[in-house]
Amino acid sequence: MKPGLFVIGSFFASDNTCPHCHAGYQTSCRQREFVTTAQAPVLRVPLADGTLVSTPELPPDDLIPSLLTLSDVMGTGWFAADAANVKPGSTVVVVGDGAVGLLGILSAKQMGAGRIIAMSRHDTRQMLATEFGATDIVTERGD
Ligand SMILES: [Zn+2]
């Protein structure tokens, strides 16, 4: 890292060098630390070289709100889809339509899933689920 870069980081600081990080589990890093009080104009990030990812250039202002999701919920949704081994043409069911579930849908779409079924009972979230790639909405629960 060097001064002046636009960076994105997780709320877990990690060295990105230990066996856990190499296996893709940076939140279980042997040196992990929580990054707290991050809603500040200036922040010291421990293990910055392992934790932060820089963008190739300064992003336009209208892209920044979307990039904010990369520090938390998008990573979780992506990890879920990756852990579920989503492949091109896969059929995926996402249970839950909160931020993580919706970004799990977006991740599955990015990974090429052919059919994405969203379990959702909220109209506004169903619209987002469809926008993010859900092909089917299931609103029922129980029997
Ligand atoms: Zn590590």
GROMACS .gro file of C-alpha atoms and ligand atoms in nm:
model
  144
    1MET     CA    1   0.000   0.000   0.000
    2LYS     CA    2   0.105   0.355  -0.053
    3PRO     CA    3  -0.055   0.691   0.025
    4GLY     CA    4  -0.313   0.820  -0.220
    5LEU     CA    5  -0.466   0.491  -0.326
    6PHE     CA    6  -0.841   0.429  -0.312
    7VAL     CA    7  -0.869   0.112  -0.104
    8ILE     CA    8  -1.135  -0.128   0.018
    9GLY     CA    9  -1.095  -0.345   0.323
   10SER     CA   10  -1.280  -0.587   0.541
   11PHE     CA   11  -1.374  -0.533   0.904
   12PHE     CA   12  -1.121  -0.810   0.976
   13ALA     CA   13  -0.756  -0.721   0.932
   14SER     CA   14  -0.548  -1.012   0.807
   15ASP     CA   15  -0.188  -1.069   0.702
   16ASN     CA   16  -0.285  -1.260   0.386
   17THR     CA   17   0.025  -1.476   0.433
   18CYS     CA   18  -0.065  -1.742   0.693
   19PRO     CA   19  -0.207  -2.087   0.606
   20HIS     CA   20  -0.563  -1.977   0.688
   21CYS     CA   21  -0.538  -1.676   0.456
   22HIS     CA   22  -0.386  -1.888   0.181
   23ALA     CA   23  -0.684  -2.123   0.212
   24GLY     CA   24  -0.919  -1.828   0.157
   25TYR     CA   25  -1.027  -1.782   0.519
   26GLN     CA   26  -0.885  -1.438   0.594
   27THR     CA   27  -1.138  -1.395   0.877
   28SER     CA   28  -0.958  -1.682   1.053
   29CYS     CA   29  -0.613  -1.530   1.000
   30ARG     CA   30  -0.364  -1.617   1.273
   31GLN     CA   31  -0.300  -1.246   1.320
   32ARG     CA   32  -0.654  -1.120   1.264
   33GLU     CA   33  -0.775  -0.805   1.429
   34PHE     CA   34  -1.111  -0.636   1.418
   35VAL     CA   35  -1.111  -0.303   1.242
   36THR     CA   36  -1.335  -0.081   1.450
   37THR     CA   37  -1.444   0.283   1.441
   38ALA     CA   38  -1.408   0.278   1.064
   39GLN     CA   39  -1.663   0.552   0.997
   40ALA     CA   40  -1.400   0.820   1.030
   41PRO     CA   41  -1.218   1.049   0.786
   42VAL     CA   42  -0.884   0.890   0.875
   43LEU     CA   43  -0.820   0.534   0.990
   44ARG     CA   44  -0.514   0.330   1.083
   45VAL     CA   45  -0.560  -0.018   0.935
   46PRO     CA   46  -0.347  -0.291   1.094
   47LEU     CA   47  -0.187  -0.537   0.852
   48ALA     CA   48  -0.276  -0.299   0.570
   49ASP     CA   49  -0.078  -0.482   0.302
   50GLY     CA   50  -0.276  -0.799   0.367
   51THR     CA   51  -0.612  -0.639   0.438
   52LEU     CA   52  -0.663  -0.365   0.183
   53VAL     CA   53  -0.725  -0.396  -0.189
   54SER     CA   54  -0.668  -0.092  -0.408
   55THR     CA   55  -0.870  -0.002  -0.711
   56PRO     CA   56  -0.673   0.049  -1.035
   57GLU     CA   57  -0.776   0.416  -1.037
   58LEU     CA   58  -0.989   0.658  -0.840
   59PRO     CA   59  -1.347   0.538  -0.894
   60PRO     CA   60  -1.617   0.782  -1.005
   61ASP     CA   61  -1.838   0.915  -0.724
   62ASP     CA   62  -2.145   0.723  -0.842
   63LEU     CA   63  -1.959   0.391  -0.810
   64ILE     CA   64  -1.845   0.442  -0.451
   65PRO     CA   65  -2.173   0.334  -0.282
   66SER     CA   66  -2.152   0.003  -0.467
   67LEU     CA   67  -1.787  -0.040  -0.368
   68LEU     CA   68  -1.884   0.004  -0.002
   69THR     CA   69  -2.063  -0.331  -0.013
   70LEU     CA   70  -1.731  -0.501  -0.094
   71SER     CA   71  -1.609  -0.439   0.260
   72ASP     CA   72  -1.885  -0.647   0.419
   73VAL     CA   73  -2.205  -0.793   0.276
   74MET     CA   74  -2.085  -0.853  -0.081
   75GLY     CA   75  -1.790  -1.053   0.046
   76THR     CA   76  -2.022  -1.264   0.259
   77GLY     CA   77  -2.264  -1.327  -0.029
   78TRP     CA   78  -1.976  -1.410  -0.261
   79PHE     CA   79  -1.820  -1.645  -0.005
   80ALA     CA   80  -2.155  -1.825   0.035
   81ALA     CA   81  -2.195  -1.875  -0.339
   82ASP     CA   82  -1.833  -1.986  -0.371
   83ALA     CA   83  -1.867  -2.228  -0.076
   84ALA     CA   84  -2.182  -2.368  -0.242
   85ASN     CA   85  -1.966  -2.438  -0.550
   86VAL     CA   86  -2.188  -2.238  -0.786
   87LYS     CA   87  -2.083  -2.304  -1.145
   88PRO     CA   88  -2.213  -2.192  -1.485
   89GLY     CA   89  -2.558  -2.342  -1.532
   90SER     CA   90  -2.607  -2.427  -1.164
   91THR     CA   91  -2.944  -2.408  -0.996
   92VAL     CA   92  -2.917  -2.209  -0.676
   93VAL     CA   93  -3.160  -2.148  -0.390
   94VAL     CA   94  -3.095  -1.848  -0.168
   95VAL     CA   95  -3.278  -1.860   0.164
   96GLY     CA   96  -3.326  -1.510   0.296
   97ASP     CA   97  -3.364  -1.177   0.124
   98GLY     CA   98  -3.158  -0.950   0.346
   99ALA     CA   99  -2.847  -0.773   0.222
  100VAL     CA  100  -2.632  -1.087   0.234
  101GLY     CA  101  -2.897  -1.301   0.061
  102LEU     CA  102  -2.947  -1.044  -0.212
  103LEU     CA  103  -2.574  -1.022  -0.272
  104GLY     CA  104  -2.558  -1.402  -0.268
  105ILE     CA  105  -2.802  -1.385  -0.561
  106LEU     CA  106  -2.583  -1.127  -0.736
  107SER     CA  107  -2.276  -1.344  -0.674
  108ALA     CA  108  -2.445  -1.657  -0.807
  109LYS     CA  109  -2.542  -1.460  -1.118
  110GLN     CA  110  -2.182  -1.341  -1.162
  111MET     CA  111  -2.066  -1.703  -1.129
  112GLY     CA  112  -2.299  -1.803  -1.412
  113ALA     CA  113  -2.583  -1.978  -1.231
  114GLY     CA  114  -2.859  -2.066  -1.474
  115ARG     CA  115  -3.150  -2.069  -1.231
  116ILE     CA  116  -3.157  -1.870  -0.908
  117ILE     CA  117  -3.449  -1.923  -0.673
  118ALA     CA  118  -3.495  -1.655  -0.408
  119MET     CA  119  -3.689  -1.736  -0.092
  120SER     CA  120  -3.843  -1.398  -0.022
  121ARG     CA  121  -4.162  -1.256   0.124
  122HIS     CA  122  -4.091  -0.884   0.082
  123ASP     CA  123  -4.207  -0.709  -0.236
  124THR     CA  124  -3.924  -0.455  -0.249
  125ARG     CA  125  -3.660  -0.720  -0.189
  126GLN     CA  126  -3.815  -0.944  -0.453
  127MET     CA  127  -3.770  -0.662  -0.702
  128LEU     CA  128  -3.403  -0.630  -0.605
  129ALA     CA  129  -3.360  -1.008  -0.616
  130THR     CA  130  -3.496  -1.011  -0.971
  131GLU     CA  131  -3.276  -0.716  -1.069
  132PHE     CA  132  -2.973  -0.901  -0.925
  133GLY     CA  133  -3.045  -1.220  -1.118
  134ALA     CA  134  -3.313  -1.426  -0.943
  135THR     CA  135  -3.517  -1.620  -1.196
  136ASP     CA  136  -3.778  -1.747  -0.951
  137ILE     CA  137  -3.930  -1.612  -0.630
  138VAL     CA  138  -4.076  -1.843  -0.367
  139THR     CA  139  -4.284  -1.665  -0.106
  140GLU     CA  140  -4.429  -1.966   0.076
  141ARG     CA  141  -4.297  -2.126   0.392
  142GLY     CA  142  -4.381  -2.444   0.578
  143ASP     CA  143  -4.577  -2.724   0.414
  144ZN      ZN  144  -0.345  -1.474   0.777
   0.00000   0.00000   0.00000
